[in-house]
Tab-separated table of C-alpha atoms and ligand atoms in Angstrom:
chain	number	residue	atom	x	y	z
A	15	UNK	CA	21.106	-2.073	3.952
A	16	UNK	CA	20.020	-3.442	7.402
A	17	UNK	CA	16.397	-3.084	6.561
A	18	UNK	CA	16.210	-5.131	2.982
A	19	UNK	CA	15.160	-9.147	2.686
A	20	UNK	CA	18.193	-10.997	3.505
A	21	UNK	CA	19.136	-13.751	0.396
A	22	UNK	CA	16.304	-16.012	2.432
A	23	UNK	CA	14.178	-13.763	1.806
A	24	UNK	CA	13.708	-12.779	5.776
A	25	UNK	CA	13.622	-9.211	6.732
A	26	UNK	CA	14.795	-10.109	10.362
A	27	UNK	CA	12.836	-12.822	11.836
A	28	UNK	CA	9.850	-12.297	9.207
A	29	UNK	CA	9.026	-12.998	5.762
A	30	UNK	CA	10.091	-15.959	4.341
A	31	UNK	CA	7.789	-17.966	1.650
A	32	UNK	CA	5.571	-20.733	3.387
A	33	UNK	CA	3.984	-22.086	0.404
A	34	UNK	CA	2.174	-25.190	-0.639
A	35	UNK	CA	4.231	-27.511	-1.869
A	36	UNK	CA	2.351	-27.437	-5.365
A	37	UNK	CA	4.033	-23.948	-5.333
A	38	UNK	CA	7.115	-24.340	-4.238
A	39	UNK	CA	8.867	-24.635	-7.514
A	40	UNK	CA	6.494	-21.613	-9.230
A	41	UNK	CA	7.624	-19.570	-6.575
A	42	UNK	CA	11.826	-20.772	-6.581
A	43	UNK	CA	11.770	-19.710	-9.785
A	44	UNK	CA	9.986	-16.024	-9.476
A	45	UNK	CA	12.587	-15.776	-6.699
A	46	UNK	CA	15.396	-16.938	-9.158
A	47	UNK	CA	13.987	-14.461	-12.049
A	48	UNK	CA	12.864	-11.691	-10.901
A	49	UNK	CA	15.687	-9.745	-10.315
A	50	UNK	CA	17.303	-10.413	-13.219
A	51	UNK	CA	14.390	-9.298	-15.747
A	52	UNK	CA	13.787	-6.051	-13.429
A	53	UNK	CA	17.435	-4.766	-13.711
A	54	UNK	CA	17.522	-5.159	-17.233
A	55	UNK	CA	17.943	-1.831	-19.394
A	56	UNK	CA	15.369	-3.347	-21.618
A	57	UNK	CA	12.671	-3.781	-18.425
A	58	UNK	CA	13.295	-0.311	-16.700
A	59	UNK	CA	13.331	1.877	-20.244
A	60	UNK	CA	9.246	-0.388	-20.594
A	61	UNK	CA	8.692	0.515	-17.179
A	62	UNK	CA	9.375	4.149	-16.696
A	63	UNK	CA	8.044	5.217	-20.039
A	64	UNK	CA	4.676	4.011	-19.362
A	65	UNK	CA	5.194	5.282	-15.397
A	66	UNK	CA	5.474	8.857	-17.446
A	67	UNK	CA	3.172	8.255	-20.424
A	68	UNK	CA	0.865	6.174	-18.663
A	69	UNK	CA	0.318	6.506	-15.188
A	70	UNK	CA	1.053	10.018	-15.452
A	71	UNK	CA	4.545	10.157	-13.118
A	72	UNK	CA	6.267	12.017	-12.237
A	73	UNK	CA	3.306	12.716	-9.203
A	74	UNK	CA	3.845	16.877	-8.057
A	75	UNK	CA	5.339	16.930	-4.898
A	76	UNK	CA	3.318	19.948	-3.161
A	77	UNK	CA	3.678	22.716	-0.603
A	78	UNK	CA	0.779	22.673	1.502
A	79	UNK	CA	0.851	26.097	2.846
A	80	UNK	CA	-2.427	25.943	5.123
A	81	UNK	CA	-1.752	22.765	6.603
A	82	UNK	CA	1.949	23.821	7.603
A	83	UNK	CA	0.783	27.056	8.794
A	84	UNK	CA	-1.443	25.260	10.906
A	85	UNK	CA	1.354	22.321	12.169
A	86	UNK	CA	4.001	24.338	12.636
A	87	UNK	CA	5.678	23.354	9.917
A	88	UNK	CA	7.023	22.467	6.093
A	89	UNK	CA	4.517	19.830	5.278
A	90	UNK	CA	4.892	18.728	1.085
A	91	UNK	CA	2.741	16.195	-0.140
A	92	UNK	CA	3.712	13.324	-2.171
A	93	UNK	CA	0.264	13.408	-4.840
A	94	UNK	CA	0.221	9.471	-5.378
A	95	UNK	CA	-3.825	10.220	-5.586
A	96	UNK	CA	-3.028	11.849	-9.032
A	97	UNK	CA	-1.840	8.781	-10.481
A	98	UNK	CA	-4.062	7.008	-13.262
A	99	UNK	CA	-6.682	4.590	-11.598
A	100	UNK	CA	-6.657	7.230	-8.340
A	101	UNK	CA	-3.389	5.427	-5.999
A	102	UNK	CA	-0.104	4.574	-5.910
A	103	UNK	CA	-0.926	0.948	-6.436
A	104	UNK	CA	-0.981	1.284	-10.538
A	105	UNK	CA	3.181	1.574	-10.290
A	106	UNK	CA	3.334	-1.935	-8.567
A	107	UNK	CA	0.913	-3.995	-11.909
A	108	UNK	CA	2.321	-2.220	-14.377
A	109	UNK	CA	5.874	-3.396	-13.087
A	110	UNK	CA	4.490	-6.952	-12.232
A	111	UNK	CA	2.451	-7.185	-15.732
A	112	UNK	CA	6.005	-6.138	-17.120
A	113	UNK	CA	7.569	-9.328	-15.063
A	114	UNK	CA	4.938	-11.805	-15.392
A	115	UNK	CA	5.158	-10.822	-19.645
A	116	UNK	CA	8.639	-11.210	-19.632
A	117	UNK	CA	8.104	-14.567	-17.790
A	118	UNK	CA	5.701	-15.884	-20.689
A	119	UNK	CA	3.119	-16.036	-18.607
A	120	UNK	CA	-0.760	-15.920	-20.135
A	121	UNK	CA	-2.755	-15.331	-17.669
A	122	UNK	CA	-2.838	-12.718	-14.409
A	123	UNK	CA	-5.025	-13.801	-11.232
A	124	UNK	CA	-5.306	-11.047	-8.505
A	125	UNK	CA	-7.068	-10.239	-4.622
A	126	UNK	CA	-8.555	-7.311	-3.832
A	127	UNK	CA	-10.407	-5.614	-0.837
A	128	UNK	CA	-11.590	-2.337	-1.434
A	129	UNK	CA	-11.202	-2.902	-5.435
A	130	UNK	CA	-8.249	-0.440	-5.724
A	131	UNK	CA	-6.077	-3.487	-6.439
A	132	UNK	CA	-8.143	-5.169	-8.601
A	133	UNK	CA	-8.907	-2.081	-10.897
A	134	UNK	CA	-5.595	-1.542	-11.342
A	135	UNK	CA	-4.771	-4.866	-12.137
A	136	UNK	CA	-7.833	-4.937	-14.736
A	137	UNK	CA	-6.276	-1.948	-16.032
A	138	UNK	CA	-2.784	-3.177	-17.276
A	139	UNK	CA	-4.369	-6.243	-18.392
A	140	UNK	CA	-6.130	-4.004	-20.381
A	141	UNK	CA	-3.343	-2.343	-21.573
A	142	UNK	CA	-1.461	-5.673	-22.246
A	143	UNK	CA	-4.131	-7.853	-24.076
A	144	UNK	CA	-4.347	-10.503	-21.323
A	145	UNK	CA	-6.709	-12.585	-19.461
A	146	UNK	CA	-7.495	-11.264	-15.633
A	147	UNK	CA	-9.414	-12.919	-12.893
A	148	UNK	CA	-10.205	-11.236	-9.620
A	149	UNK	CA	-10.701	-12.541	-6.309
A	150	UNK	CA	-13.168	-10.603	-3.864
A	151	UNK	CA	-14.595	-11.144	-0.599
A	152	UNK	CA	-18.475	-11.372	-1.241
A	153	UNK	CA	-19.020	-9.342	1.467
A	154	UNK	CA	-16.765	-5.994	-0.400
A	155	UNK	CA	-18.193	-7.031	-3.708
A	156	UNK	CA	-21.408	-5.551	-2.155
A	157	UNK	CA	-20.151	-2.696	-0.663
A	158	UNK	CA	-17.957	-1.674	-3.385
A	159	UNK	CA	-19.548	-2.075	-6.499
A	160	UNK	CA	-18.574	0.562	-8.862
A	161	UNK	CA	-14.986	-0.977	-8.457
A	162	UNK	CA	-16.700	-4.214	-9.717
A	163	UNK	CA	-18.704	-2.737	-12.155
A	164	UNK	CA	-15.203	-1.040	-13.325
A	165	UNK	CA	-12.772	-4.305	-13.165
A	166	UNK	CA	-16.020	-5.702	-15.545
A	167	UNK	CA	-15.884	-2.938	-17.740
A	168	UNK	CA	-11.840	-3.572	-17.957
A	169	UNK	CA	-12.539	-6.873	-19.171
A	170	UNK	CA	-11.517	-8.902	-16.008
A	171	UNK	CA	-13.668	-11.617	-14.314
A	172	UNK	CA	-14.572	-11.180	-10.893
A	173	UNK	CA	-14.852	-14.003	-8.674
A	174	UNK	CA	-16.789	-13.322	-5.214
A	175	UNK	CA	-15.415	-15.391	-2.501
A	176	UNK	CA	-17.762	-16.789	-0.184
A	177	UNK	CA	-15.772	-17.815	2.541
A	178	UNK	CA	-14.987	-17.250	6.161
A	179	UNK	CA	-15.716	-13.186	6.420
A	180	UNK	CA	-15.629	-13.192	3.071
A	181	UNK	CA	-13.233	-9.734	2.577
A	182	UNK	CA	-9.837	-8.894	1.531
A	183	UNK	CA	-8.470	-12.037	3.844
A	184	UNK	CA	-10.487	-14.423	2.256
A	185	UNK	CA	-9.762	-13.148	-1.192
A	186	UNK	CA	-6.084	-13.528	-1.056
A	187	UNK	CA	-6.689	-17.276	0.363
A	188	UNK	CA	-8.533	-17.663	-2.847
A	189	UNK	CA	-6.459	-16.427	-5.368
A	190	UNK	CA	-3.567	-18.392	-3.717
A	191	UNK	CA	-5.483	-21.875	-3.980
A	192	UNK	CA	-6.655	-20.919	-7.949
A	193	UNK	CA	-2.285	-20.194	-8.294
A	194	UNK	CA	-1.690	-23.583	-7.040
A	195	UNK	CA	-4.198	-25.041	-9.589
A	196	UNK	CA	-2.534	-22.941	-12.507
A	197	UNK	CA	1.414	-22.696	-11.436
A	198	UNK	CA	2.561	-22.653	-14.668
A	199	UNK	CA	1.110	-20.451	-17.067
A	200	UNK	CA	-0.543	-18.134	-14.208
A	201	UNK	CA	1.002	-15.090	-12.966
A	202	UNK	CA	-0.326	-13.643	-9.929
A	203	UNK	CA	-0.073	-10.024	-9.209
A	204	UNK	CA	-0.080	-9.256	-5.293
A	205	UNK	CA	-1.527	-5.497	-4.321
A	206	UNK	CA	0.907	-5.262	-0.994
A	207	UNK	CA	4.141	-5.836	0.387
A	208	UNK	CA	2.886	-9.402	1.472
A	209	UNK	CA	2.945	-12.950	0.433
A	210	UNK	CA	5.512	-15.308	0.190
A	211	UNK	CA	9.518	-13.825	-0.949
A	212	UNK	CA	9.863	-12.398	-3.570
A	213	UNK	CA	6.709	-10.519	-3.831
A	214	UNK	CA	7.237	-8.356	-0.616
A	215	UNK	CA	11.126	-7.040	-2.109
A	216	UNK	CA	9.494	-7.175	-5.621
A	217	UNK	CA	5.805	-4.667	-4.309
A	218	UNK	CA	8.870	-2.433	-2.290
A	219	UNK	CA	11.146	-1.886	-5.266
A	220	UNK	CA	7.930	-1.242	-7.723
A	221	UNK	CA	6.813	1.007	-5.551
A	222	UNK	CA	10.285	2.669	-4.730
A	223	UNK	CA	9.846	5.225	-7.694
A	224	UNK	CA	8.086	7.580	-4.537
A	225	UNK	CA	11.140	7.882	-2.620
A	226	UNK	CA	13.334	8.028	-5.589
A	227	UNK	CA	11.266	11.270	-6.954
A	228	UNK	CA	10.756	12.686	-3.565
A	229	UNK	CA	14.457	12.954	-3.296
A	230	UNK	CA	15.492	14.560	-6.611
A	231	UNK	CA	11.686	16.918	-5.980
A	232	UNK	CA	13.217	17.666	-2.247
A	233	UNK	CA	16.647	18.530	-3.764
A	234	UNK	CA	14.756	20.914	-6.446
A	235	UNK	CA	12.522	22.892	-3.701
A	236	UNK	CA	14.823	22.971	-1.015
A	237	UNK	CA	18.414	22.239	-1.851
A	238	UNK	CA	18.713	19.231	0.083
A	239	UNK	CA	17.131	15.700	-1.059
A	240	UNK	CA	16.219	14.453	2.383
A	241	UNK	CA	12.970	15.481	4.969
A	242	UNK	CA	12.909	15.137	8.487
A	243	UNK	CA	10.142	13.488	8.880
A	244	UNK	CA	8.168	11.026	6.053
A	245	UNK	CA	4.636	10.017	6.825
A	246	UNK	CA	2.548	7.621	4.978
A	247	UNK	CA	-0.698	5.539	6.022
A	248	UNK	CA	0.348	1.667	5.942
A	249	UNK	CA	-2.155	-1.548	5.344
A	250	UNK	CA	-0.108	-4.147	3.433
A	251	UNK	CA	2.581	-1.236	3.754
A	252	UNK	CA	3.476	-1.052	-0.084
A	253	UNK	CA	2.960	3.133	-0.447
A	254	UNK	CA	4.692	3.138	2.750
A	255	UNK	CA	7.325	1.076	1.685
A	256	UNK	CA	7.679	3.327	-1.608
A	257	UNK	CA	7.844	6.787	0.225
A	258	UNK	CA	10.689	5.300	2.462
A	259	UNK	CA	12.262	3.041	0.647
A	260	UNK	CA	15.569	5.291	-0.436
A	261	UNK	CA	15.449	6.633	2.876
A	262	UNK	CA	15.335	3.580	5.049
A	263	UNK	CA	19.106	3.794	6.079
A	264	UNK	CA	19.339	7.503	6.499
A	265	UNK	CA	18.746	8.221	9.827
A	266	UNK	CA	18.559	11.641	9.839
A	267	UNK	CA	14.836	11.104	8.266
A	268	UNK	CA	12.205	10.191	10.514
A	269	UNK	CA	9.777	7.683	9.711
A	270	UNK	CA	5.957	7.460	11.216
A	271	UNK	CA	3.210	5.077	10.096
A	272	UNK	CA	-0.395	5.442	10.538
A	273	UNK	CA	-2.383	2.178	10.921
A	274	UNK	CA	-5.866	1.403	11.028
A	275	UNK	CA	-7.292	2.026	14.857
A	276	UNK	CA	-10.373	1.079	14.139
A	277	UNK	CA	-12.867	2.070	17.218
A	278	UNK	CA	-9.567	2.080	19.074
A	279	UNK	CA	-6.328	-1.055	18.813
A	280	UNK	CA	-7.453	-2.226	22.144
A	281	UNK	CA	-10.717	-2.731	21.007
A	282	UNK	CA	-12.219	-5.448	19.190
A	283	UNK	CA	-12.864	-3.384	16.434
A	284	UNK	CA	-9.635	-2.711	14.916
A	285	UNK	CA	-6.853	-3.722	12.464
A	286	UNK	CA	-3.474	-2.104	14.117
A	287	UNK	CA	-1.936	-4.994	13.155
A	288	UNK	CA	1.577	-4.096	14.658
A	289	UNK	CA	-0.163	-2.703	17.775
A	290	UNK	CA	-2.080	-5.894	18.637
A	291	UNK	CA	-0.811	-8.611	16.287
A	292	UNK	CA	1.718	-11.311	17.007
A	293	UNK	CA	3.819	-13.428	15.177
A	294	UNK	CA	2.391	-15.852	12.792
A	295	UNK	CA	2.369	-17.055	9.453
A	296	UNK	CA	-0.264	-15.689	7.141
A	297	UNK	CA	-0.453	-16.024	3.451
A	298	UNK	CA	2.728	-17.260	2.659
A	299	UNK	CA	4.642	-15.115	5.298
A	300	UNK	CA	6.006	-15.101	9.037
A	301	UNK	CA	4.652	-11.589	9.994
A	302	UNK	CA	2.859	-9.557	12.729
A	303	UNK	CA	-1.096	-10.932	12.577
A	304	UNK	CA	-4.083	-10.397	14.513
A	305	UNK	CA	-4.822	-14.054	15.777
A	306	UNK	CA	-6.394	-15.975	18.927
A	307	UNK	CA	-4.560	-17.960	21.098
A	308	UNK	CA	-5.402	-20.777	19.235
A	309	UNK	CA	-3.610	-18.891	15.534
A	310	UNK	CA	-6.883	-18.090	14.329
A	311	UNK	CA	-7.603	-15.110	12.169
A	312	UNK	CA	-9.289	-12.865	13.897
A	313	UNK	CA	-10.917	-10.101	11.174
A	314	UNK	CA	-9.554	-6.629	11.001
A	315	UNK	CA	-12.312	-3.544	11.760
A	316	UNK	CA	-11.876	-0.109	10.092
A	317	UNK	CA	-14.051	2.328	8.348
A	318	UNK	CA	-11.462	1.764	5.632
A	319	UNK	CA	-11.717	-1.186	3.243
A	320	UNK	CA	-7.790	-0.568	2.120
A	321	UNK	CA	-6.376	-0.783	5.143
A	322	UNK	CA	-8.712	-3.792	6.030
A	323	UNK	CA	-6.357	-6.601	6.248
A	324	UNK	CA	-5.507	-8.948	9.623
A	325	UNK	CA	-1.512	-8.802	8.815
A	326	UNK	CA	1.352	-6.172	7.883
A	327	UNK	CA	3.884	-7.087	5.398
A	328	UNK	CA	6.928	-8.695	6.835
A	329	UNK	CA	9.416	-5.246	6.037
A	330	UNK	CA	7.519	-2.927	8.180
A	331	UNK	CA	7.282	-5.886	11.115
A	332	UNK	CA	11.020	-6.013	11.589
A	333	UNK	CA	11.685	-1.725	11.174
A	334	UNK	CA	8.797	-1.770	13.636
A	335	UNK	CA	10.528	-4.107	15.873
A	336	UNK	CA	13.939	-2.491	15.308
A	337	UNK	CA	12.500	0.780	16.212
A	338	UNK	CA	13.220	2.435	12.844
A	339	UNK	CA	9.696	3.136	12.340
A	340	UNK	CA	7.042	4.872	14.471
A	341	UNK	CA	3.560	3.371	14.401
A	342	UNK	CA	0.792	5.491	15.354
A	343	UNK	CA	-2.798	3.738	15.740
A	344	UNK	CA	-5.289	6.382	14.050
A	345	UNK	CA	-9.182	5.719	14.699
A	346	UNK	CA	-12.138	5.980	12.064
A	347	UNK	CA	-13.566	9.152	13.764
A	348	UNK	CA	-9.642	10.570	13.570
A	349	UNK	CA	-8.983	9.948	9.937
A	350	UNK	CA	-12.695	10.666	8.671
A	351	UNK	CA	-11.505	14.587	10.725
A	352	UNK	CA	-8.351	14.083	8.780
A	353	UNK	CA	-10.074	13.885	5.042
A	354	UNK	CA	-12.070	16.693	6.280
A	355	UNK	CA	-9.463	18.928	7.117
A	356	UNK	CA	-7.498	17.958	4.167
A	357	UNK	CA	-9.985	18.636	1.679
A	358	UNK	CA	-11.239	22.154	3.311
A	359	UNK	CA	-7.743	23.418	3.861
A	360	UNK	CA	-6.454	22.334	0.845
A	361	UNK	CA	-8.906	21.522	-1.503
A	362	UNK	CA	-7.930	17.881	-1.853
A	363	UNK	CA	-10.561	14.737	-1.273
A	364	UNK	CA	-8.084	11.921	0.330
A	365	UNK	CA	-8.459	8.241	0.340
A	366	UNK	CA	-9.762	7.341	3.467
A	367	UNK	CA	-6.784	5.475	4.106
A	368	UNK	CA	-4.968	8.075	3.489
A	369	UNK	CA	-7.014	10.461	5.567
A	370	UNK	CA	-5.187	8.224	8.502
A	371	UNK	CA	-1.750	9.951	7.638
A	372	UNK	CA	-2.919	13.423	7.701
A	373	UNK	CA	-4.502	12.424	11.111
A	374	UNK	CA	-1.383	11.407	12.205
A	375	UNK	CA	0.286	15.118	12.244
A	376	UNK	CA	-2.384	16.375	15.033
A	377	UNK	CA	-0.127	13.659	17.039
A	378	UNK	CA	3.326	15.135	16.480
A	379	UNK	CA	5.425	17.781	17.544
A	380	UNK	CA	7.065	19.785	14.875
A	381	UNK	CA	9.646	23.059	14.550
A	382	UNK	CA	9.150	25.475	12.693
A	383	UNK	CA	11.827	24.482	9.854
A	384	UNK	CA	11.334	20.984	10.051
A	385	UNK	CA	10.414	19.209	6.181
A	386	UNK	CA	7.725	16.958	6.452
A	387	UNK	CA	6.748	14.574	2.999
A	388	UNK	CA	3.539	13.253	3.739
A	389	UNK	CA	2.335	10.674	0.959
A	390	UNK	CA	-1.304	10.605	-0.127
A	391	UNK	CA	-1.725	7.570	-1.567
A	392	UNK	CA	-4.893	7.658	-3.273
A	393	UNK	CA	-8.076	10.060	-3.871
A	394	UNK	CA	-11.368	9.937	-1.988
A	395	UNK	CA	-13.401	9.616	-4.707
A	396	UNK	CA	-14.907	6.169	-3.768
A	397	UNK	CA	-15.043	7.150	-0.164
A	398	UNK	CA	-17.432	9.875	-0.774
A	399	UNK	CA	-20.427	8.219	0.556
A	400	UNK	CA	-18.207	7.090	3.774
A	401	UNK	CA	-17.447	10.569	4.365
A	402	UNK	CA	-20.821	11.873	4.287
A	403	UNK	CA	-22.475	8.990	6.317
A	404	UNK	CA	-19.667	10.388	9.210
A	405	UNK	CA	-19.603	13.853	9.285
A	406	UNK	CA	-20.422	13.959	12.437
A	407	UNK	CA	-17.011	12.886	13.222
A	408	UNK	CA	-15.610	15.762	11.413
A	409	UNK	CA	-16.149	18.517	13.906
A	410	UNK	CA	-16.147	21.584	12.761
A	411	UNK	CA	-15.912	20.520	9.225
A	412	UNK	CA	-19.196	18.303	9.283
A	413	UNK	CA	-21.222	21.312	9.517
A	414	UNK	CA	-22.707	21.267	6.438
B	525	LIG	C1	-4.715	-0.184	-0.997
B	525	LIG	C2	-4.524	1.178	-0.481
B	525	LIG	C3	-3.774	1.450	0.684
B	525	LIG	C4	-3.206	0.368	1.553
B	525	LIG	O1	-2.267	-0.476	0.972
B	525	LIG	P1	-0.723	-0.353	1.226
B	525	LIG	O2	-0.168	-1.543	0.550
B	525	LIG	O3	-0.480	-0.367	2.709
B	525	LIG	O4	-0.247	0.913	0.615
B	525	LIG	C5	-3.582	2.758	1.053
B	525	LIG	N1	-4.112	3.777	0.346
B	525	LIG	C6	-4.838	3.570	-0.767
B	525	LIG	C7	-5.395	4.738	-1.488
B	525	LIG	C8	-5.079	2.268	-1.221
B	525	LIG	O5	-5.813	2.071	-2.318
């Protein structure tokens, strides 16, 4: 259990809840609750019946038999781009819309980057009859409209947030200053494994349905319920956190994250947060952040608008820093090659943040036998355009 939030809610010497004090007693009392309501019989029956019905779980766990040809070995992927709303991040509101009913909360307030978030917050709001308000950079609300035009269609508003860069950093500032206007009767759904305790143990544990199907999946292909290695791309790090979250104090399993490079993580142009960042306290949370030397934010660069975000939750800082975890830093021109490859080999369109995992196996050495779960987190559907305008980075691939 070394690697869980302590009763502080530190995960070593990060996390924490550094809150206004407006907040303090909203958030004591989510950090008082939540357990509680999300161990009841009553909440996981809700929760895992609409995970089935709903979101479509359990997600296949798939042999890709090109692509371990290819690396030398057993390389399954985890299909969290399947899921309803295309990513893994629909099991994390539907569990938090669960909480924040149970709670008697009326109305949900969200951030959101790339939009992923934000759709599938409009979603369960959807679903559940209540009010939903987005925050969004002005800046993505641009470049990703359909998501806005979607979160619209859901019924939520979106609000476009016109300061500093005015993207996913900017957003989350926002939605935390309309919480501390609305503490009472306002339940905001984070999209990460970020923000003040609880929400970084509460994103992990919502998400932790990956791991737990990968291992019962693992047990049914291959007679044993562990991998060798587990790869997952990591922003916020909440699918990373899911795909290792059972495994986390099984060493025999390796673990290696793929984080935005950018043009390269000593470049300015780049958002390897646990390369380059250093401690700090961002949204509610001691954690690794890219800052100045004065503790400004200094904005994150990478051709994907997921993994677009100056800090990494406070779980993967401290694995990082213990050494459980391998971080590799995977450029724009290596993860656009990595959707590529992916979708001619086999036949799946990733995320482009997810495209930054599959890049990651060119930079490991496998055996033969070795079991590798690799999760894709979401599918490239909105990244179309993106992939197109780089083909040139594709090699081989972009010759079309
Ligand atoms: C949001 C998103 C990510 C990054 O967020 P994490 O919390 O690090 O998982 C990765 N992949 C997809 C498809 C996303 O939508």
């Amino acid at each position: 259990m070394k690697y869980q939030v302590d009763k502080n809610g530190f995960y070593g010497e990060f996390g924490g809840a550094y809150v206004p004090e407006i907040l303090y007693a909203t958030v004591k009392n989510l950090q008082e609750q939540y357990l509680g309501i999300i161990e009841t019989e009553e909440f996981k029956q809700e929760y895992h019946q609409l995970l089935k019905d709903y979101v479509g779980r359990p997600s296949p766990l798939y042999f890709a038999s090109r692509m371990s040809e290819k690396y030398g070995c057993q390389l399954y992927l985890k299909r969290e781009d399947l899921n309803h709303t295309g990513a893994h991040k629909i099991n994390n509101t539907i569990g938090q819309i669960l909480l924040a009913k149970k709670m008697g909360k009326t109305r949900i307030i969200a951030e959101t980057g790339a939009g992923q978030h934000g759709v599938a917050t409009a979603t369960v709001c959807a679903l559940m009859g209540m009010k939903c308000e987005v925050f969004m950079g002005a800046t993505d609300v641009e470049r990703q409209h359909t998501n806005v035009e979607r979160m619209k269609m859901l019924g939520a508003e979106v609000h476009p947030v016109r300061t500093g860069n005015m993207t996913l950093s900017d957003a989350c500032s926002e939605a935390i200053r309309d919480w501390c206007c609305h503490p009472s009767d306002t339940f905001y759904i984070v999209g990460s494994t970020m923000g003040p305790h609880p929400y970084p143990d509460l994103v992990a544990r919502m998400q932790s349905v990956i791991s737990e199907e990968i291992k019962w999946q693992l047990e049914e292909k291959i007679g044993r319920d562990y991998p060798d290695y587990l790869i997952a791309c990591i922003g916020g790090g909440s699918n990373a956190a899911g795909t290792i979250y059972h495994y986390m104090d099984d060493e025999r399993v390796k673990i290696v994250l793929a984080e935005a490079g950018g043009h390269g993580w000593q470049t300015d142009h780049t958002a390897a947060t646990i390369h380059k960042g250093t401690t700090g306290i961002l949204h509610g949370a001691k954690m690794l952040v890219m800052q100045n030397e004065d503790g400004q934010i200094e904005e994150a660069f990478t051709i994907s608008a997921g993994l677009d975000y100056p800090g990494v939750g406070p779980m993967h800082c401290n694995m990082a820093k213990q050494g459980r975890t391998q971080i590799l830093a995977i450029n724009d021109d290596e993860a656009i090659r990595g959707g590529y490859e992916l979708t001619r080999m086999e036949g799946i369109i990733p995320a482009i943040e997810s495209a930054h995992a599959i890049a990651a196996l060119e930079k490991m050495k496998f055996k033969k036998d070795d079991v590798v779960v690799l999760t894709v987190s979401g599918r490239g559907d909105k990244d179309v355009e993106t992939y197109l305008k780089n083909k040139e980075m594709a090699g081989e691939y972009g010759n079309f």
